[in-house]
CSV table of C-alpha atoms in Angstrom, one decimal:
chain,number,residue,atom,x,y,z
A,140,MET,CA,21.4,-6.5,24.9
A,141,SER,CA,18.3,-5.9,22.7
A,142,LEU,CA,17.6,-4.3,19.3
A,143,LEU,CA,15.7,-1.1,18.5
A,144,GLY,CA,15.6,-0.6,14.7
A,145,ASN,CA,19.3,-0.6,13.7
A,146,CYS,CA,20.5,0.5,17.1
A,147,GLN,CA,21.5,-2.0,19.7
A,148,ILE,CA,20.7,-1.3,23.3
A,149,LEU,CA,23.4,-1.8,26.0
A,150,LYS,CA,23.2,-1.0,29.7
A,151,LYS,CA,26.9,-0.2,30.0
A,152,SER,CA,29.9,0.3,27.7
A,153,THR,CA,33.6,0.2,28.9
A,154,ASN,CA,36.4,1.8,26.9
A,155,VAL,CA,39.9,0.8,27.9
A,156,ASN,CA,42.8,2.9,26.7
A,157,PHE,CA,46.5,2.1,27.6
A,158,PHE,CA,47.5,5.7,28.0
A,159,LEU,CA,50.5,5.8,30.4
A,160,ASN,CA,51.4,9.5,30.2
A,161,GLY,CA,48.2,11.4,30.6
A,162,LEU,CA,45.9,12.9,27.9
A,163,GLY,CA,47.6,14.9,25.2
A,164,ALA,CA,45.6,16.2,22.2
A,165,SER,CA,45.8,12.8,20.4
A,166,GLN,CA,44.6,10.9,23.4
A,167,ARG,CA,41.7,13.3,24.0
A,168,GLN,CA,40.7,13.0,20.4
A,169,GLN,CA,40.7,9.2,20.7
A,170,ILE,CA,38.4,9.3,23.7
A,171,LYS,CA,36.0,11.6,21.9
A,172,GLU,CA,36.0,9.3,18.8
A,173,SER,CA,35.5,6.2,21.0
A,174,PHE,CA,32.5,7.8,22.7
A,175,LYS,CA,31.0,8.9,19.4
A,176,THR,CA,31.4,5.5,17.9
A,177,VAL,CA,29.6,3.8,20.8
A,178,THR,CA,26.8,6.3,21.0
A,179,SER,CA,26.3,6.2,17.2
A,180,ASN,CA,25.8,2.5,17.2
A,181,TYR,CA,24.3,1.7,20.6
A,182,GLN,CA,21.9,3.1,23.1
A,183,ILE,CA,23.7,3.0,26.4
A,184,ARG,CA,23.0,4.3,29.9
A,185,LYS,CA,26.6,4.3,31.2
A,186,TRP,CA,30.0,4.7,29.6
A,187,ARG,CA,33.3,4.1,31.4
A,188,LEU,CA,36.8,5.2,30.5
A,189,CYS,CA,39.5,3.0,32.0
A,190,LEU,CA,43.1,4.3,32.1
A,191,PRO,CA,46.1,2.8,33.9
A,192,CYS,CA,47.5,6.2,34.9
A,193,ILE,CA,46.6,9.1,37.2
A,194,LEU,CA,45.4,12.3,35.4
A,195,THR,CA,47.1,15.6,35.9
A,196,GLN,CA,45.3,18.8,36.9
A,197,ASP,CA,44.9,19.9,33.3
A,198,ASP,CA,43.7,16.4,32.2
A,199,LEU,CA,41.2,16.3,35.1
A,200,LEU,CA,39.9,19.8,34.2
A,201,TRP,CA,39.5,18.8,30.5
A,202,TRP,CA,37.8,15.5,31.5
A,203,SER,CA,35.4,17.2,33.9
A,204,LYS,CA,34.3,19.7,31.2
A,205,TRP,CA,34.0,17.1,28.4
A,206,LYS,CA,32.3,14.5,30.6
A,207,ASN,CA,29.6,16.9,31.9
A,208,GLU,CA,29.0,18.4,28.4
A,209,GLN,CA,28.5,14.9,26.9
A,210,SER,CA,26.3,13.8,29.8
A,211,GLU,CA,24.1,16.9,29.4
A,212,VAL,CA,23.7,16.2,25.6
A,213,THR,CA,23.2,12.5,25.7
A,214,GLY,CA,21.8,11.7,29.1
A,215,ILE,CA,24.5,9.0,29.5
A,216,GLN,CA,26.3,8.6,32.8
A,217,ILE,CA,30.1,8.9,32.1
A,218,GLU,CA,32.7,7.7,34.6
A,219,LEU,CA,36.5,7.6,34.8
A,220,CYS,CA,38.2,4.5,36.2
A,221,ASP,CA,41.9,5.5,36.8
A,222,GLY,CA,44.8,3.3,37.8
A,223,SER,CA,44.1,3.4,41.5
A,224,PHE,CA,40.5,2.5,40.9
A,225,LEU,CA,41.3,-0.4,38.7
A,226,ILE,CA,43.7,-1.9,41.3
A,227,HIS,CA,41.2,-1.4,44.1
A,228,GLN,CA,38.6,-3.2,42.0
A,229,LEU,CA,41.1,-6.0,41.2
A,230,LYS,CA,41.9,-6.5,44.9
A,231,SER,CA,38.2,-6.9,45.7
A,232,GLN,CA,37.9,-9.9,43.3
A,233,ASP,CA,38.5,-13.6,44.2
A,234,ILE,CA,41.1,-13.8,41.4
A,235,TYR,CA,43.4,-11.5,43.3
A,236,GLU,CA,44.2,-14.0,46.1
A,237,ARG,CA,43.6,-17.1,44.0
A,238,GLU,CA,45.7,-16.4,41.0
A,239,PHE,CA,48.3,-13.8,42.0
A,240,ASP,CA,51.3,-14.9,44.0
A,241,ASP,CA,53.0,-12.9,46.8
A,242,ASP,CA,55.5,-11.2,44.3
A,243,ILE,CA,52.7,-9.9,42.0
A,244,ARG,CA,50.6,-8.8,44.9
A,245,GLY,CA,53.6,-7.0,46.4
A,246,GLN,CA,54.3,-5.2,43.1
A,247,LEU,CA,50.6,-4.2,42.8
A,248,LYS,CA,50.8,-2.8,46.3
A,249,ILE,CA,53.8,-0.7,45.4
A,250,ILE,CA,52.1,0.5,42.2
A,251,LEU,CA,49.0,1.4,44.1
A,252,THR,CA,50.9,3.4,46.8
A,253,GLU,CA,52.8,5.3,44.1
A,254,LEU,CA,49.5,6.1,42.2
A,255,ASN,CA,47.8,7.3,45.4
A,256,GLN,CA,50.8,9.5,46.2
A,257,GLN,CA,50.7,11.0,42.7
A,258,LYS,CA,46.9,11.6,43.0
A,259,GLN,CA,47.2,13.2,46.5
A,260,GLU,CA,49.9,15.6,45.2
A,261,ILE,CA,47.7,16.6,42.3
A,262,PHE,CA,44.6,17.0,44.6
A,263,ASP,CA,46.6,19.1,47.1
A,264,LYS,CA,47.7,21.4,44.3
A,265,ILE,CA,44.1,21.8,43.1
A,266,ILE,CA,42.8,22.6,46.6
A,267,TYR,CA,45.5,25.1,47.6
A,268,ASP,CA,46.5,26.7,44.3
A,269,ASP,CA,44.7,28.8,41.7
A,270,ILE,CA,43.9,26.7,38.7
A,271,ASP,CA,45.4,27.9,35.4
A,272,GLY,CA,42.9,28.4,32.7
A,273,ILE,CA,39.8,28.3,34.9
A,274,ASP,CA,38.6,31.5,33.2
A,275,ASP,CA,37.9,29.5,30.0
A,276,GLN,CA,36.3,26.5,31.7
A,277,TYR,CA,32.7,25.8,32.4
A,278,ASN,CA,31.5,29.1,30.9
A,279,ASP,CA,28.5,27.4,29.1
A,280,PHE,CA,27.6,25.2,32.1
A,281,ILE,CA,24.2,25.7,33.7
A,282,PHE,CA,25.7,26.5,37.2
A,283,VAL,CA,27.7,29.4,35.7
A,284,LYS,CA,24.6,30.8,33.8
A,285,MET,CA,22.6,30.4,37.0
A,286,LEU,CA,25.1,32.6,38.9
A,287,GLU,CA,25.2,35.2,36.1
A,288,SER,CA,21.4,35.3,35.8
A,289,ALA,CA,21.4,36.2,39.5
A,290,GLY,CA,23.8,39.1,39.0
A,291,ILE,CA,26.9,37.1,40.1
A,292,PHE,CA,29.6,37.6,37.4
A,293,ASP,CA,32.8,36.9,39.2
A,294,THR,CA,32.5,33.2,38.9
A,295,ASN,CA,36.1,31.8,38.9
A,296,ALA,CA,36.1,30.8,42.6
A,297,TYR,CA,32.8,29.0,42.2
A,298,LYS,CA,34.2,27.1,39.1
A,299,ILE,CA,37.1,26.0,41.3
A,300,ASP,CA,34.6,24.8,44.0
A,301,PHE,CA,32.7,22.9,41.3
A,302,PHE,CA,35.9,21.3,40.1
A,303,ASN,CA,36.9,20.3,43.7
A,304,THR,CA,33.6,18.4,44.0
A,305,GLU,CA,34.4,16.6,40.8
A,306,ILE,CA,37.8,15.6,42.1
A,307,SER,CA,36.5,14.6,45.5
A,308,LYS,CA,33.7,12.5,44.0
A,309,GLN,CA,36.1,10.7,41.7
A,310,GLU,CA,38.5,10.0,44.5
A,311,SER,CA,35.7,8.6,46.7
A,312,LEU,CA,34.4,6.4,43.9
A,313,SER,CA,37.9,5.1,43.1
A,314,LYS,CA,38.1,3.6,46.6
A,315,ASP,CA,34.6,2.1,46.8
A,316,GLU,CA,32.2,2.7,43.9
A,317,VAL,CA,29.0,1.9,45.8
A,318,GLU,CA,29.9,3.6,49.1
A,319,GLY,CA,31.4,6.6,47.2
A,320,LEU,CA,28.1,7.2,45.4
A,321,LYS,CA,26.2,6.9,48.6
A,322,ILE,CA,28.5,9.5,50.3
A,323,TYR,CA,28.1,11.9,47.4
A,324,ASN,CA,24.3,11.6,47.3
A,325,ASN,CA,24.0,11.9,51.1
A,326,LEU,CA,26.0,15.1,51.0
A,327,LYS,CA,23.8,16.5,48.1
A,328,ALA,CA,20.7,15.7,50.1
A,329,ARG,CA,22.0,17.5,53.2
A,330,ILE,CA,23.3,20.5,51.3
A,331,LEU,CA,20.0,20.8,49.3
A,332,SER,CA,18.1,20.8,52.6
A,333,LEU,CA,20.5,23.5,54.0
A,334,TRP,CA,20.0,25.6,50.9
A,335,ARG,CA,16.2,25.5,51.2
A,336,THR,CA,16.4,27.0,54.6
A,337,GLN,CA,18.8,29.8,53.5
A,338,PHE,CA,16.7,30.4,50.4
A,339,ASN,CA,13.6,31.0,52.5
A,340,LEU,CA,15.6,33.4,54.7
A,341,TYR,CA,17.6,35.4,52.1
A,342,LYS,CA,15.9,35.0,48.7
A,343,SER,CA,15.8,38.1,46.5
A,344,HIS,CA,14.1,38.8,43.2
A,345,GLU,CA,17.0,40.5,41.6
A,346,ASN,CA,20.4,39.6,43.1
A,347,GLY,CA,21.6,36.3,44.6
A,348,GLU,CA,24.9,37.4,46.1
A,349,ASN,CA,23.7,37.5,49.7
A,350,LEU,CA,21.9,34.1,49.4
A,351,LEU,CA,25.1,32.6,48.0
A,352,LEU,CA,27.2,34.1,50.8
A,353,GLN,CA,24.9,33.1,53.5
A,354,THR,CA,24.7,29.5,52.2
A,355,TYR,CA,28.5,29.3,52.0
A,356,LEU,CA,28.8,30.6,55.6
A,357,ARG,CA,26.3,28.0,56.7
A,358,ILE,CA,28.3,25.2,55.1
A,359,GLU,CA,31.4,26.5,56.9
A,360,ASP,CA,29.5,26.4,60.2
A,361,LEU,CA,28.3,22.8,59.7
A,362,ASP,CA,31.5,21.5,58.0
A,363,SER,CA,32.6,19.5,61.1
A,364,THR,CA,29.2,18.5,62.4
A,365,THR,CA,26.2,17.9,60.1
A,366,LEU,CA,28.3,17.9,56.9
A,367,GLN,CA,31.1,15.8,58.3
A,368,THR,CA,32.0,13.0,56.0
A,369,THR,CA,35.0,11.1,54.6
A,370,SER,CA,38.4,12.8,54.1
A,371,GLU,CA,37.9,13.0,50.3
A,372,TYR,CA,35.5,15.9,50.7
A,373,ASN,CA,37.2,19.1,51.8
A,374,LEU,CA,35.3,22.4,52.5
A,375,LEU,CA,35.7,23.6,49.0
A,376,ALA,CA,34.2,20.4,47.6
A,377,LYS,CA,31.2,20.7,50.0
A,378,LYS,CA,30.6,24.2,48.7
A,379,GLY,CA,31.0,22.9,45.2
A,380,ILE,CA,28.1,20.5,45.7
A,381,LEU,CA,25.9,23.6,45.6
A,382,HIS,CA,27.0,24.2,42.1
A,383,HIS,CA,26.5,20.6,41.2
A,384,LEU,CA,22.9,21.0,42.4
A,385,ALA,CA,22.6,24.3,40.4
A,386,ASN,CA,23.9,22.5,37.3
A,387,ASP,CA,21.1,20.0,37.7
A,388,LYS,CA,18.7,23.0,38.1
A,389,LYS,CA,17.7,21.8,41.6
A,390,ILE,CA,18.7,25.1,43.2
A,391,GLY,CA,19.3,28.8,42.2
A,392,TRP,CA,20.2,32.1,43.7
A,393,VAL,CA,17.1,34.3,43.1
A,394,THR,CA,13.4,33.8,43.8
A,395,ASP,CA,12.3,32.7,40.3
A,396,TYR,CA,15.7,31.2,39.4
A,397,LEU,CA,14.5,28.9,36.6
A,398,LYS,CA,12.6,31.8,34.9
A,399,LYS,CA,15.5,34.1,35.3
A,400,LEU,CA,17.9,31.5,33.9
A,401,SER,CA,15.7,31.0,30.9
A,402,GLU,CA,15.4,34.7,30.2
A,403,TYR,CA,19.2,35.1,30.6
A,404,VAL,CA,20.1,32.3,28.1
A,405,GLY,CA,17.3,33.1,25.8
A,406,GLU,CA,15.6,29.8,25.8
A,407,LYS,CA,13.3,27.8,28.1
A,408,LEU,CA,15.2,25.4,30.4
């Protein structure tokens, strides 16, 4: 830790909340206030929220939106460490075998199994069902504005794909943080390369629907070959990586996509 004026510099900050029953309005407000307190008093690069529970679909949708908004504004990497992640991390440490007896390890194994079952049920619902309230989510995000600036206004399906990628990334990181990040970045690199080829073939100055469709079809074609990866990433999540890339302004859907985006939102981006 070092000092810059009156602001201390930290590489990482971890916020631990003992919320057992998800994130109601009060819990969400506490998270916001904790983040504001840390960022007002310290310069940090990474902020982690640790919770002993598994978040519901509504909680995950709120978290995804809030996390991305704050990262965009502050440049801080924000991560969620849920109950299953915390137990996985605990099991990877020497203290797990050294200090915990068979009874405690057995109890933790049962808890982890139950948490993973809860999480899988939630993820399956997200994959196969429409998401309530998606109309009101992500509307100010760059990837949505990128779609709209390319003449694509029916965006709900693409919001769901974006959300699926968020969920898949979180699940992968919860099992192995280093490997999970590697998997996500490798997929991003492959899909970026795939998009470049489709962009050169199908780019248009005015409308991006065909480019988006052709890129989606190509991802479907390569799902079980070039884009094959761990089970956390379903087809929707792989498509959603396109919108993660668009949210980072790495890709777009018309020829001069950054110029079109700036014109659409009324400011240079």
